[in-house]
PDB file of C-alpha atoms and ligand atoms in Angstrom:
ATOM      1  CA  MET Z  11     -12.494 -13.411  18.649  1.00 88.00           C
ATOM      2  CA  THR Z  12     -12.545  -9.620  18.481  1.00 97.00           C
ATOM      3  CA  ILE Z  13      -9.518  -8.049  16.797  1.00 98.00           C
ATOM      4  CA  LYS Z  14      -8.555  -4.707  18.340  1.00 98.00           C
ATOM      5  CA  VAL Z  15      -7.466  -2.251  15.649  1.00 98.00           C
ATOM      6  CA  VAL Z  16      -5.576   1.047  15.706  1.00 98.00           C
ATOM      7  CA  ILE Z  17      -5.747   3.215  12.566  1.00 98.00           C
ATOM      8  CA  ALA Z  18      -3.002   5.714  11.726  1.00 98.00           C
ATOM      9  CA  GLY Z  19      -4.103   8.540   9.430  1.00 98.00           C
ATOM     10  CA  PRO Z  20      -7.858   8.667  10.264  1.00 97.00           C
ATOM     11  CA  ARG Z  21      -8.369  12.087   8.626  1.00 96.00           C
ATOM     12  CA  GLY Z  22      -6.942  10.897   5.316  1.00 95.00           C
ATOM     13  CA  LYS Z  23      -8.954   9.618   2.357  1.00 93.00           C
ATOM     14  CA  MET Z  24      -7.910   5.985   2.932  1.00 95.00           C
ATOM     15  CA  GLY Z  25      -7.832   6.255   6.723  1.00 97.00           C
ATOM     16  CA  SER Z  26     -11.377   7.630   6.995  1.00 96.00           C
ATOM     17  CA  GLU Z  27     -12.653   4.810   4.761  1.00 96.00           C
ATOM     18  CA  ALA Z  28     -10.799   2.289   6.965  1.00 98.00           C
ATOM     19  CA  VAL Z  29     -12.400   3.784  10.108  1.00 97.00           C
ATOM     20  CA  LYS Z  30     -15.808   3.184   8.464  1.00 96.00           C
ATOM     21  CA  MET Z  31     -14.947  -0.380   7.451  1.00 97.00           C
ATOM     22  CA  VAL Z  32     -13.529  -1.390  10.870  1.00 98.00           C
ATOM     23  CA  ARG Z  33     -16.609  -0.005  12.632  1.00 96.00           C
ATOM     24  CA  GLN Z  34     -18.897  -2.011  10.326  1.00 96.00           C
ATOM     25  CA  GLU Z  35     -17.173  -5.361  10.954  1.00 97.00           C
ATOM     26  CA  GLU Z  36     -18.564  -7.322  13.878  1.00 96.00           C
ATOM     27  CA  ASN Z  37     -15.285  -9.034  14.781  1.00 97.00           C
ATOM     28  CA  PHE Z  38     -13.196  -5.815  14.675  1.00 98.00           C
ATOM     29  CA  GLN Z  39     -13.028  -3.170  17.382  1.00 98.00           C
ATOM     30  CA  LEU Z  40     -11.502   0.256  16.716  1.00 98.00           C
ATOM     31  CA  VAL Z  41      -9.571   1.064  19.912  1.00 98.00           C
ATOM     32  CA  ALA Z  42      -7.570   4.178  18.956  1.00 98.00           C
ATOM     33  CA  CYS Z  43      -6.238   6.332  16.139  1.00 98.00           C
ATOM     34  CA  ILE Z  44      -2.790   7.783  15.549  1.00 98.00           C
ATOM     35  CA  ASP Z  45      -2.680  11.253  14.037  1.00 97.00           C
ATOM     36  CA  ARG Z  46      -0.095  13.980  13.769  1.00 96.00           C
ATOM     37  CA  LYS Z  47      -2.414  16.401  15.526  1.00 94.00           C
ATOM     38  CA  ASN Z  48      -5.346  16.338  17.991  1.00 94.00           C
ATOM     39  CA  ASP Z  49      -3.410  14.433  20.684  1.00 96.00           C
ATOM     40  CA  GLY Z  50      -5.605  13.572  23.684  1.00 95.00           C
ATOM     41  CA  MET Z  51      -8.796  14.327  21.772  1.00 96.00           C
ATOM     42  CA  SER Z  52     -11.443  11.873  20.622  1.00 96.00           C
ATOM     43  CA  LEU Z  53     -12.690  11.156  17.077  1.00 96.00           C
ATOM     44  CA  LYS Z  54     -16.022  12.779  17.994  1.00 96.00           C
ATOM     45  CA  ASP Z  55     -14.211  16.092  18.670  1.00 95.00           C
ATOM     46  CA  ILE Z  56     -13.013  16.323  15.059  1.00 93.00           C
ATOM     47  CA  GLU Z  57     -15.543  17.713  12.659  1.00 88.00           C
ATOM     48  CA  GLU Z  58     -14.947  15.412   9.677  1.00 87.00           C
ATOM     49  CA  LEU Z  59     -14.668  12.224  11.778  1.00 91.00           C
ATOM     50  CA  PRO Z  60     -17.436   9.921  13.090  1.00 93.00           C
ATOM     51  CA  ASP Z  61     -19.198  10.818  16.312  1.00 94.00           C
ATOM     52  CA  ILE Z  62     -17.555   8.088  18.423  1.00 95.00           C
ATOM     53  CA  ASN Z  63     -15.480   8.144  21.547  1.00 96.00           C
ATOM     54  CA  ILE Z  64     -12.173   6.763  20.243  1.00 97.00           C
ATOM     55  CA  PRO Z  65      -8.942   8.314  21.591  1.00 97.00           C
ATOM     56  CA  ILE Z  66      -6.394   9.990  19.312  1.00 98.00           C
ATOM     57  CA  TYR Z  67      -2.666   9.713  20.018  1.00 98.00           C
ATOM     58  CA  GLU Z  68       0.233  11.568  18.444  1.00 97.00           C
ATOM     59  CA  ASP Z  69       2.805   9.333  20.094  1.00 97.00           C
ATOM     60  CA  THR Z  70       2.762   5.799  18.705  1.00 97.00           C
ATOM     61  CA  SER Z  71       4.415   4.102  21.676  1.00 96.00           C
ATOM     62  CA  THR Z  72       1.990   5.680  24.172  1.00 97.00           C
ATOM     63  CA  CYS Z  73      -0.873   4.545  21.964  1.00 98.00           C
ATOM     64  CA  PHE Z  74       0.284   0.923  21.956  1.00 97.00           C
ATOM     65  CA  GLU Z  75       1.121   0.975  25.672  1.00 96.00           C
ATOM     66  CA  GLU Z  76      -2.332   2.261  26.615  1.00 96.00           C
ATOM     67  CA  THR Z  77      -4.639   0.415  24.215  1.00 95.00           C
ATOM     68  CA  ASP Z  78      -3.774  -3.316  24.091  1.00 92.00           C
ATOM     69  CA  ALA Z  79      -4.144  -3.306  20.298  1.00 97.00           C
ATOM     70  CA  ASP Z  80      -3.767  -6.409  18.091  1.00 98.00           C
ATOM     71  CA  VAL Z  81      -3.344  -4.731  14.705  1.00 98.00           C
ATOM     72  CA  LEU Z  82      -2.119  -1.394  13.378  1.00 98.00           C
ATOM     73  CA  VAL Z  83      -3.547  -0.246  10.033  1.00 98.00           C
ATOM     74  CA  ASP Z  84      -1.328   2.513   8.663  1.00 98.00           C
ATOM     75  CA  LEU Z  85      -2.485   4.801   5.853  1.00 98.00           C
ATOM     76  CA  THR Z  86      -0.217   7.823   6.190  1.00 97.00           C
ATOM     77  CA  VAL Z  87       3.067   8.844   4.487  1.00 94.00           C
ATOM     78  CA  PRO Z  88       6.152   6.653   3.882  1.00 87.00           C
ATOM     79  CA  ASP Z  89       8.714   7.799   6.483  1.00 84.00           C
ATOM     80  CA  VAL Z  90       6.139   8.072   9.233  1.00 95.00           C
ATOM     81  CA  ALA Z  91       4.652   4.690   8.303  1.00 97.00           C
ATOM     82  CA  TYR Z  92       8.069   3.060   8.671  1.00 97.00           C
ATOM     83  CA  GLU Z  93       8.414   4.426  12.229  1.00 96.00           C
ATOM     84  CA  HIS Z  94       4.820   3.399  13.034  1.00 97.00           C
ATOM     85  CA  THR Z  95       5.412  -0.140  11.747  1.00 98.00           C
ATOM     86  CA  LYS Z  96       8.614  -0.502  13.732  1.00 97.00           C
ATOM     87  CA  ALA Z  97       6.943   0.749  16.911  1.00 97.00           C
ATOM     88  CA  ALA Z  98       3.999  -1.613  16.331  1.00 98.00           C
ATOM     89  CA  LEU Z  99       6.274  -4.656  16.049  1.00 98.00           C
ATOM     90  CA  GLU Z 100       8.258  -3.564  19.105  1.00 97.00           C
ATOM     91  CA  HIS Z 101       4.971  -3.497  21.058  1.00 98.00           C
ATOM     92  CA  ASP Z 102       3.754  -6.883  19.699  1.00 98.00           C
ATOM     93  CA  VAL Z 103       1.153  -5.240  17.470  1.00 98.00           C
ATOM     94  CA  ARG Z 104       0.711  -6.741  13.994  1.00 98.00           C
ATOM     95  CA  PRO Z 105       1.052  -4.216  11.154  1.00 98.00           C
ATOM     96  CA  VAL Z 106      -1.239  -3.998   8.115  1.00 98.00           C
ATOM     97  CA  ILE Z 107       0.373  -1.279   6.036  1.00 98.00           C
ATOM     98  CA  GLY Z 108      -1.208   0.357   3.016  1.00 96.00           C
ATOM     99  CA  THR Z 109       1.144   3.343   2.944  1.00 94.00           C
ATOM    100  CA  THR Z 110       3.355   3.075  -0.123  1.00 87.00           C
ATOM    101  CA  GLY Z 111       6.940   4.160  -0.743  1.00 88.00           C
ATOM    102  CA  PHE Z 112       8.966   1.945   1.627  1.00 91.00           C
ATOM    103  CA  THR Z 113      12.597   1.406   0.563  1.00 92.00           C
ATOM    104  CA  GLU Z 114      14.151  -2.068   0.161  1.00 92.00           C
ATOM    105  CA  VAL Z 115      16.263  -1.444   3.258  1.00 95.00           C
ATOM    106  CA  GLN Z 116      13.230  -0.454   5.324  1.00 95.00           C
ATOM    107  CA  LEU Z 117      11.317  -3.529   4.158  1.00 96.00           C
ATOM    108  CA  GLU Z 118      14.183  -5.883   5.027  1.00 97.00           C
ATOM    109  CA  ASP Z 119      14.594  -4.232   8.405  1.00 97.00           C
ATOM    110  CA  LEU Z 120      10.903  -4.666   9.243  1.00 97.00           C
ATOM    111  CA  LYS Z 121      10.807  -8.254   7.972  1.00 98.00           C
ATOM    112  CA  MET Z 122      13.730  -9.101  10.230  1.00 98.00           C
ATOM    113  CA  LEU Z 123      12.116  -7.500  13.263  1.00 98.00           C
ATOM    114  CA  ALA Z 124       8.825  -9.375  12.634  1.00 98.00           C
ATOM    115  CA  LYS Z 125      10.733 -12.644  12.273  1.00 97.00           C
ATOM    116  CA  GLU Z 126      12.564 -12.087  15.561  1.00 97.00           C
ATOM    117  CA  LYS Z 127       9.262 -11.356  17.306  1.00 96.00           C
ATOM    118  CA  ARG Z 128       7.386 -14.115  15.374  1.00 97.00           C
ATOM    119  CA  LEU Z 129       4.678 -11.609  14.520  1.00 98.00           C
ATOM    120  CA  GLY Z 130       2.482 -11.540  11.448  1.00 98.00           C
ATOM    121  CA  GLY Z 131       2.234  -8.436   9.286  1.00 98.00           C
ATOM    122  CA  LEU Z 132       1.448  -7.353   5.774  1.00 98.00           C
ATOM    123  CA  ILE Z 133       2.699  -4.445   3.690  1.00 96.00           C
ATOM    124  CA  ALA Z 134       0.754  -4.166   0.453  1.00 93.00           C
ATOM    125  CA  PRO Z 135       1.166  -1.460  -2.167  1.00 86.00           C
ATOM    126  CA  ASN Z 136      -2.328  -2.274  -3.393  1.00 89.00           C
ATOM    127  CA  PHE Z 137      -5.173  -3.791  -1.406  1.00 94.00           C
ATOM    128  CA  ALA Z 138      -7.616  -3.860  -4.339  1.00 93.00           C
ATOM    129  CA  ILE Z 139      -8.065  -7.507  -5.289  1.00 90.00           C
ATOM    130  CA  GLY Z 140      -8.540  -6.590  -8.984  1.00 94.00           C
ATOM    131  CA  ALA Z 141      -5.184  -4.792  -8.951  1.00 94.00           C
ATOM    132  CA  VAL Z 142      -3.466  -7.832  -7.475  1.00 93.00           C
ATOM    133  CA  LEU Z 143      -4.908  -9.925 -10.326  1.00 94.00           C
ATOM    134  CA  MET Z 144      -3.726  -7.294 -12.852  1.00 96.00           C
ATOM    135  CA  MET Z 145      -0.180  -7.696 -11.492  1.00 94.00           C
ATOM    136  CA  HIS Z 146      -0.408 -11.485 -11.564  1.00 94.00           C
ATOM    137  CA  PHE Z 147      -1.673 -11.530 -15.176  1.00 97.00           C
ATOM    138  CA  SER Z 148       1.105  -9.086 -16.154  1.00 97.00           C
ATOM    139  CA  LYS Z 149       3.714 -11.449 -14.767  1.00 96.00           C
ATOM    140  CA  MET Z 150       2.211 -14.273 -16.846  1.00 97.00           C
ATOM    141  CA  ALA Z 151       2.097 -12.178 -20.035  1.00 98.00           C
ATOM    142  CA  ALA Z 152       5.713 -10.948 -19.734  1.00 97.00           C
ATOM    143  CA  LYS Z 153       6.996 -14.474 -20.238  1.00 96.00           C
ATOM    144  CA  TYR Z 154       5.596 -14.461 -23.794  1.00 96.00           C
ATOM    145  CA  LEU Z 155       5.579 -10.704 -24.581  1.00 97.00           C
ATOM    146  CA  PRO Z 156       8.713  -9.288 -22.932  1.00 96.00           C
ATOM    147  CA  ASP Z 157       8.375  -5.732 -24.346  1.00 97.00           C
ATOM    148  CA  VAL Z 158       6.280  -3.864 -21.823  1.00 98.00           C
ATOM    149  CA  GLU Z 159       5.534  -0.363 -20.540  1.00 98.00           C
ATOM    150  CA  ILE Z 160       3.595   0.501 -17.399  1.00 98.00           C
ATOM    151  CA  ILE Z 161       1.354   3.559 -17.244  1.00 98.00           C
ATOM    152  CA  GLU Z 162       0.082   4.377 -13.774  1.00 98.00           C
ATOM    153  CA  LYS Z 163      -2.313   7.248 -13.093  1.00 98.00           C
ATOM    154  CA  HIS Z 164      -3.117   8.704  -9.673  1.00 96.00           C
ATOM    155  CA  HIS Z 165      -4.645  11.769  -8.029  1.00 95.00           C
ATOM    156  CA  ASP Z 166      -2.283  14.742  -7.736  1.00 96.00           C
ATOM    157  CA  ASN Z 167      -1.912  14.515  -3.947  1.00 93.00           C
ATOM    158  CA  LYS Z 168       0.128  11.356  -4.240  1.00 91.00           C
ATOM    159  CA  ARG Z 169       3.707  11.877  -3.001  1.00 89.00           C
ATOM    160  CA  ASP Z 170       5.622   8.867  -4.349  1.00 90.00           C
ATOM    161  CA  ALA Z 171       6.289   8.047  -7.989  1.00 95.00           C
ATOM    162  CA  PRO Z 172       6.188   5.559  -9.514  1.00 96.00           C
ATOM    163  CA  SER Z 173       3.321   4.158  -7.433  1.00 93.00           C
ATOM    164  CA  GLY Z 174       3.970   1.195  -5.146  1.00 89.00           C
ATOM    165  CA  SER Z 175       1.774  -0.947  -7.420  1.00 90.00           C
ATOM    166  CA  ALA Z 176       3.781   0.005 -10.504  1.00 96.00           C
ATOM    167  CA  VAL Z 177       7.018  -0.860  -8.708  1.00 93.00           C
ATOM    168  CA  LYS Z 178       5.556  -4.184  -7.583  1.00 89.00           C
ATOM    169  CA  THR Z 179       4.312  -4.941 -11.124  1.00 95.00           C
ATOM    170  CA  ALA Z 180       7.758  -4.164 -12.550  1.00 96.00           C
ATOM    171  CA  GLU Z 181       9.403  -6.445  -9.988  1.00 93.00           C
ATOM    172  CA  LEU Z 182       7.033  -9.306 -10.852  1.00 93.00           C
ATOM    173  CA  ILE Z 183       7.665  -8.787 -14.586  1.00 97.00           C
ATOM    174  CA  LYS Z 184      11.418  -8.783 -13.960  1.00 96.00           C
ATOM    175  CA  ASP Z 185      11.066 -12.252 -12.407  1.00 94.00           C
ATOM    176  CA  SER Z 186       9.511 -13.704 -15.556  1.00 93.00           C
ATOM    177  CA  ARG Z 187      11.696 -12.193 -18.293  1.00 93.00           C
ATOM    178  CA  SER Z 188      15.416 -11.496 -18.756  1.00 89.00           C
ATOM    179  CA  TYR Z 189      16.771  -7.934 -18.860  1.00 90.00           C
ATOM    180  CA  LYS Z 190      15.631  -6.312 -22.084  1.00 89.00           C
ATOM    181  CA  SER Z 191      16.608  -2.888 -23.346  1.00 87.00           C
ATOM    182  CA  GLN Z 192      13.451  -1.553 -24.999  1.00 90.00           C
ATOM    183  CA  GLY Z 193      12.825   1.062 -27.673  1.00 90.00           C
ATOM    184  CA  HIS Z 194      15.329   2.148 -30.312  1.00 93.00           C
ATOM    185  CA  PRO Z 195      18.970   1.880 -29.169  1.00 92.00           C
ATOM    186  CA  GLU Z 196      19.587   5.445 -30.388  1.00 94.00           C
ATOM    187  CA  GLU Z 197      16.387   7.044 -29.102  1.00 94.00           C
ATOM    188  CA  LYS Z 198      16.805  10.589 -27.692  1.00 95.00           C
ATOM    189  CA  GLU Z 199      14.493  12.511 -25.375  1.00 96.00           C
ATOM    190  CA  THR Z 200      13.661  16.010 -26.616  1.00 96.00           C
ATOM    191  CA  PHE Z 201      12.195  16.744 -23.182  1.00 97.00           C
ATOM    192  CA  PRO Z 202      13.936  14.932 -20.271  1.00 96.00           C
ATOM    193  CA  GLY Z 203      11.790  12.160 -18.827  1.00 95.00           C
ATOM    194  CA  ALA Z 204       9.689  11.748 -21.966  1.00 97.00           C
ATOM    195  CA  ARG Z 205      10.326   8.019 -22.021  1.00 97.00           C
ATOM    196  CA  GLY Z 206       9.469   7.596 -18.328  1.00 97.00           C
ATOM    197  CA  ALA Z 207      11.440   5.929 -15.555  1.00 97.00           C
ATOM    198  CA  GLU Z 208      13.677   3.007 -16.462  1.00 95.00           C
ATOM    199  CA  TYR Z 209      13.662  -0.270 -14.512  1.00 96.00           C
ATOM    200  CA  GLU Z 210      15.370  -3.371 -15.870  1.00 95.00           C
ATOM    201  CA  GLY Z 211      14.893  -2.019 -19.385  1.00 94.00           C
ATOM    202  CA  MET Z 212      11.144  -1.443 -19.029  1.00 96.00           C
ATOM    203  CA  ARG Z 213       9.576   2.035 -18.850  1.00 97.00           C
ATOM    204  CA  ILE Z 214       7.201   3.303 -16.194  1.00 98.00           C
ATOM    205  CA  HIS Z 215       5.101   6.446 -16.742  1.00 98.00           C
ATOM    206  CA  SER Z 216       3.442   8.257 -13.833  1.00 98.00           C
ATOM    207  CA  VAL Z 217       0.460  10.519 -14.509  1.00 98.00           C
ATOM    208  CA  ARG Z 218      -0.802  12.792 -11.694  1.00 98.00           C
ATOM    209  CA  LEU Z 219      -4.109  14.601 -12.182  1.00 98.00           C
ATOM    210  CA  PRO Z 220      -7.042  15.769 -10.082  1.00 97.00           C
ATOM    211  CA  GLY Z 221     -10.079  13.549 -10.586  1.00 96.00           C
ATOM    212  CA  LEU Z 222      -8.087  10.327 -10.738  1.00 96.00           C
ATOM    213  CA  VAL Z 223      -8.017   7.742  -7.922  1.00 93.00           C
ATOM    214  CA  ALA Z 224      -5.696   4.788  -8.750  1.00 93.00           C
ATOM    215  CA  HIS Z 225      -5.394   3.349 -12.248  1.00 97.00           C
ATOM    216  CA  GLN Z 226      -2.814   1.256 -14.054  1.00 98.00           C
ATOM    217  CA  GLU Z 227      -2.414  -0.123 -17.536  1.00 98.00           C
ATOM    218  CA  VAL Z 228       0.325  -2.570 -18.445  1.00 98.00           C
ATOM    219  CA  VAL Z 229       0.875  -2.572 -22.203  1.00 98.00           C
ATOM    220  CA  PHE Z 230       2.740  -5.431 -23.901  1.00 98.00           C
ATOM    221  CA  GLY Z 231       3.869  -5.279 -27.512  1.00 97.00           C
ATOM    222  CA  GLY Z 232       4.825  -8.064 -29.902  1.00 96.00           C
ATOM    223  CA  PRO Z 233       5.070  -8.277 -33.700  1.00 96.00           C
ATOM    224  CA  GLY Z 234       1.678  -7.197 -35.068  1.00 98.00           C
ATOM    225  CA  GLN Z 235      -0.073  -7.165 -31.665  1.00 98.00           C
ATOM    226  CA  THR Z 236      -0.427  -5.433 -28.300  1.00 98.00           C
ATOM    227  CA  LEU Z 237      -1.991  -6.639 -25.089  1.00 98.00           C
ATOM    228  CA  SER Z 238      -3.306  -4.230 -22.427  1.00 98.00           C
ATOM    229  CA  ILE Z 239      -4.051  -5.299 -18.879  1.00 98.00           C
ATOM    230  CA  LYS Z 240      -5.871  -2.534 -17.058  1.00 98.00           C
ATOM    231  CA  HIS Z 241      -7.270  -1.940 -13.602  1.00 97.00           C
ATOM    232  CA  ASP Z 242      -9.150   1.057 -12.194  1.00 97.00           C
ATOM    233  CA  SER Z 243     -10.008   1.901  -8.609  1.00 94.00           C
ATOM    234  CA  TYR Z 244     -12.840   4.443  -8.798  1.00 94.00           C
ATOM    235  CA  ASN Z 245     -12.990   5.087  -5.061  1.00 92.00           C
ATOM    236  CA  ARG Z 246     -11.231   4.107  -1.827  1.00 91.00           C
ATOM    237  CA  GLU Z 247     -13.868   1.490  -1.014  1.00 93.00           C
ATOM    238  CA  SER Z 248     -12.102  -0.714  -3.572  1.00 94.00           C
ATOM    239  CA  PHE Z 249      -9.220  -1.202  -1.112  1.00 95.00           C
ATOM    240  CA  MET Z 250     -11.279  -2.102   1.960  1.00 97.00           C
ATOM    241  CA  ASP Z 251     -11.986  -5.807   1.231  1.00 94.00           C
ATOM    242  CA  GLY Z 252      -8.232  -6.350   1.002  1.00 95.00           C
ATOM    243  CA  ILE Z 253      -7.523  -4.484   4.251  1.00 97.00           C
ATOM    244  CA  LYS Z 254     -10.256  -6.484   6.030  1.00 97.00           C
ATOM    245  CA  LEU Z 255      -8.786  -9.764   4.799  1.00 96.00           C
ATOM    246  CA  ALA Z 256      -5.282  -8.654   5.825  1.00 97.00           C
ATOM    247  CA  ILE Z 257      -6.402  -7.762   9.389  1.00 98.00           C
ATOM    248  CA  GLU Z 258      -7.741 -11.303   9.760  1.00 97.00           C
ATOM    249  CA  GLU Z 259      -4.759 -13.003   8.101  1.00 97.00           C
ATOM    250  CA  VAL Z 260      -1.983 -11.277  10.071  1.00 98.00           C
ATOM    251  CA  MET Z 261      -3.422 -12.753  13.267  1.00 97.00           C
ATOM    252  CA  GLU Z 262      -2.480 -16.211  11.919  1.00 97.00           C
ATOM    253  CA  LEU Z 263       0.929 -15.323  10.435  1.00 97.00           C
ATOM    254  CA  GLU Z 264       4.348 -15.362  12.102  1.00 97.00           C
ATOM    255  CA  GLU Z 265       6.212 -13.226   9.573  1.00 98.00           C
ATOM    256  CA  LEU Z 266       5.832  -9.963   7.710  1.00 98.00           C
ATOM    257  CA  ILE Z 267       4.723 -10.455   4.133  1.00 96.00           C
ATOM    258  CA  TYR Z 268       5.043  -7.960   1.271  1.00 93.00           C
ATOM    259  CA  GLY Z 269       2.265  -8.018  -1.309  1.00 89.00           C
ATOM    260  CA  MET Z 270      -1.395  -8.952  -1.071  1.00 90.00           C
ATOM    261  CA  GLU Z 271      -0.930 -11.722  -3.644  1.00 88.00           C
ATOM    262  CA  ASN Z 272       0.974 -13.733  -1.042  1.00 91.00           C
ATOM    263  CA  ILE Z 273      -2.080 -14.107   1.179  1.00 90.00           C
ATOM    264  CA  LEU Z 274      -4.709 -14.694  -1.512  1.00 86.00           C
TER     265      LEU Z 274
HETATM  266  P1  NAP D   2      -4.144  11.384   2.420  1.00 93.45           P
HETATM  267  O1  NAP D   2      -5.592  11.636   2.189  1.00 93.45           O
HETATM  268  O2  NAP D   2      -3.156  12.471   2.163  1.00 93.45           O
HETATM  269  O3  NAP D   2      -3.971  10.888   3.935  1.00 93.45           O
HETATM  270  C1  NAP D   2      -2.753  10.757   4.601  1.00 93.45           C
HETATM  271  C2  NAP D   2      -3.029  11.047   6.061  1.00 93.45           C
HETATM  272  O4  NAP D   2      -1.833  10.795   6.817  1.00 93.45           O
HETATM  273  C3  NAP D   2      -3.415  12.514   6.305  1.00 93.45           C
HETATM  274  O5  NAP D   2      -4.522  12.556   7.168  1.00 93.45           O
HETATM  275  C4  NAP D   2      -2.156  13.075   6.961  1.00 93.45           C
HETATM  276  O6  NAP D   2      -2.443  14.153   7.831  1.00 93.45           O
HETATM  277  C5  NAP D   2      -1.722  11.856   7.743  1.00 93.45           C
HETATM  278  N1  NAP D   2      -0.388  11.996   8.283  1.00 93.45           N
HETATM  279  C6  NAP D   2       0.682  12.658   7.761  1.00 93.45           C
HETATM  280  N2  NAP D   2       1.711  12.596   8.612  1.00 93.45           N
HETATM  281  C7  NAP D   2       1.274  11.903   9.687  1.00 93.45           C
HETATM  282  C8  NAP D   2       1.867  11.542  10.910  1.00 93.45           C
HETATM  283  N3  NAP D   2       3.097  11.948  11.221  1.00 93.45           N
HETATM  284  N4  NAP D   2       1.169  10.792  11.794  1.00 93.45           N
HETATM  285  C9  NAP D   2      -0.081  10.433  11.534  1.00 93.45           C
HETATM  286  N5  NAP D   2      -0.727  10.778  10.391  1.00 93.45           N
HETATM  287  C10 NAP D   2      -0.039  11.502   9.482  1.00 93.45           C
HETATM  288  O7  NAP D   2      -3.648  10.126   1.563  1.00 93.45           O
HETATM  289  P2  NAP D   2      -4.485   8.797   1.176  1.00 93.45           P
HETATM  290  O8  NAP D   2      -4.961   8.918  -0.216  1.00 93.45           O
HETATM  291  O9  NAP D   2      -5.430   8.464   2.259  1.00 93.45           O
HETATM  292  O10 NAP D   2      -3.276   7.728   1.171  1.00 93.45           O
HETATM  293  C11 NAP D   2      -2.575   7.385   2.336  1.00 93.45           C
HETATM  294  C12 NAP D   2      -1.482   6.382   1.967  1.00 93.45           C
HETATM  295  O11 NAP D   2      -2.091   5.181   1.468  1.00 93.45           O
HETATM  296  C13 NAP D   2      -0.528   6.854   0.863  1.00 93.45           C
HETATM  297  O12 NAP D   2       0.774   6.365   1.129  1.00 93.45           O
HETATM  298  C14 NAP D   2      -1.061   6.174  -0.385  1.00 93.45           C
HETATM  299  O13 NAP D   2      -0.067   5.979  -1.353  1.00 93.45           O
HETATM  300  C15 NAP D   2      -1.517   4.872   0.207  1.00 93.45           C
HETATM  301  N6  NAP D   2      -2.523   4.135  -0.567  1.00 93.45           N
HETATM  302  C16 NAP D   2      -2.424   2.794  -0.509  1.00 93.45           C
HETATM  303  C17 NAP D   2      -3.354   1.995  -1.130  1.00 93.45           C
HETATM  304  C18 NAP D   2      -3.215   0.502  -1.012  1.00 93.45           C
HETATM  305  O14 NAP D   2      -4.075  -0.209  -1.521  1.00 93.45           O
HETATM  306  N7  NAP D   2      -2.168   0.005  -0.384  1.00 93.45           N
HETATM  307  C19 NAP D   2      -4.397   2.583  -1.840  1.00 93.45           C
HETATM  308  C20 NAP D   2      -4.500   3.978  -1.864  1.00 93.45           C
HETATM  309  C21 NAP D   2      -3.562   4.756  -1.208  1.00 93.45           C
HETATM  310  P3  NAP D   2      -2.428  15.689   7.235  1.00 93.45           P
HETATM  311  O15 NAP D   2      -3.727  15.829   6.540  1.00 93.45           O
HETATM  312  O16 NAP D   2      -2.336  16.541   8.487  1.00 93.45           O
HETATM  313  O17 NAP D   2      -1.237  15.836   6.349  1.00 93.45           O
END
């Protein structure tokens, strides 16, 4: 069976990699792209995009009405991605969402809509399989070493902080340890924010620098020892195996799932 795919954000770093991946897969067919400009044009008309005749739409609903798509892959920005995902579900298109920064309310809203429509979907803050394992191992470690800090490092074009992966890691850690206030009870910040963001007593530090892609280290401390669990994505290709798997899996699902670990 050929899965018809629409990609939102084809000019972006992730989106352009996804266009490449979908074109390479025999059982996928790229049927359209959603962009915030170039409406009515074709990918081949845009200099940095592949020389193929794939239509570009600015309006999501028109795109879904005219293309008979099975799956939407969204790699854009949070608020837009929420609207795209909602429109996809309303048009019986299954979402595979890599865009990070959805709020709890938005996630619940989308899950409910998918359930009503009995449509599969996946929102994953990190499609790199190694990163999913890093989160899983962190959850295991927190049971025995509850003092933990998360250091995530990304390129300086990233808009949300902490990263979706750091938030997901913190949520998983929260499930395997009780609330714990870390550091010295009387610690004071000379510069505001020096100790990072606080979540359930753990600290999350976000580094943004050119040259970085997506990196995270979860550091656990216990008497006389530390444990570091670290993952690095060196380029956007690292996310494509996960997106490919998700496109296939959502065709079999009847609900919207959050987190790649739930389909592995
Ligand atoms: P990027 O290079 O900035 O690409 C984002 C693209 O979205 C740009 O082409 C941007 O267009 C486009 N865009 C903005 N508003 C839009 C709209 N209204 N409609 C359609 N397209 C719109 O960023 P990136 O590095 O590819 O990352 C994209 C998203 O994926 C981010 O949320 C990032 O956090 C996430 N991400 C997820 C994973 C994962 O594994 N889940 C991994 C890496 C990144 P302009 O150029 O005109 O602004």
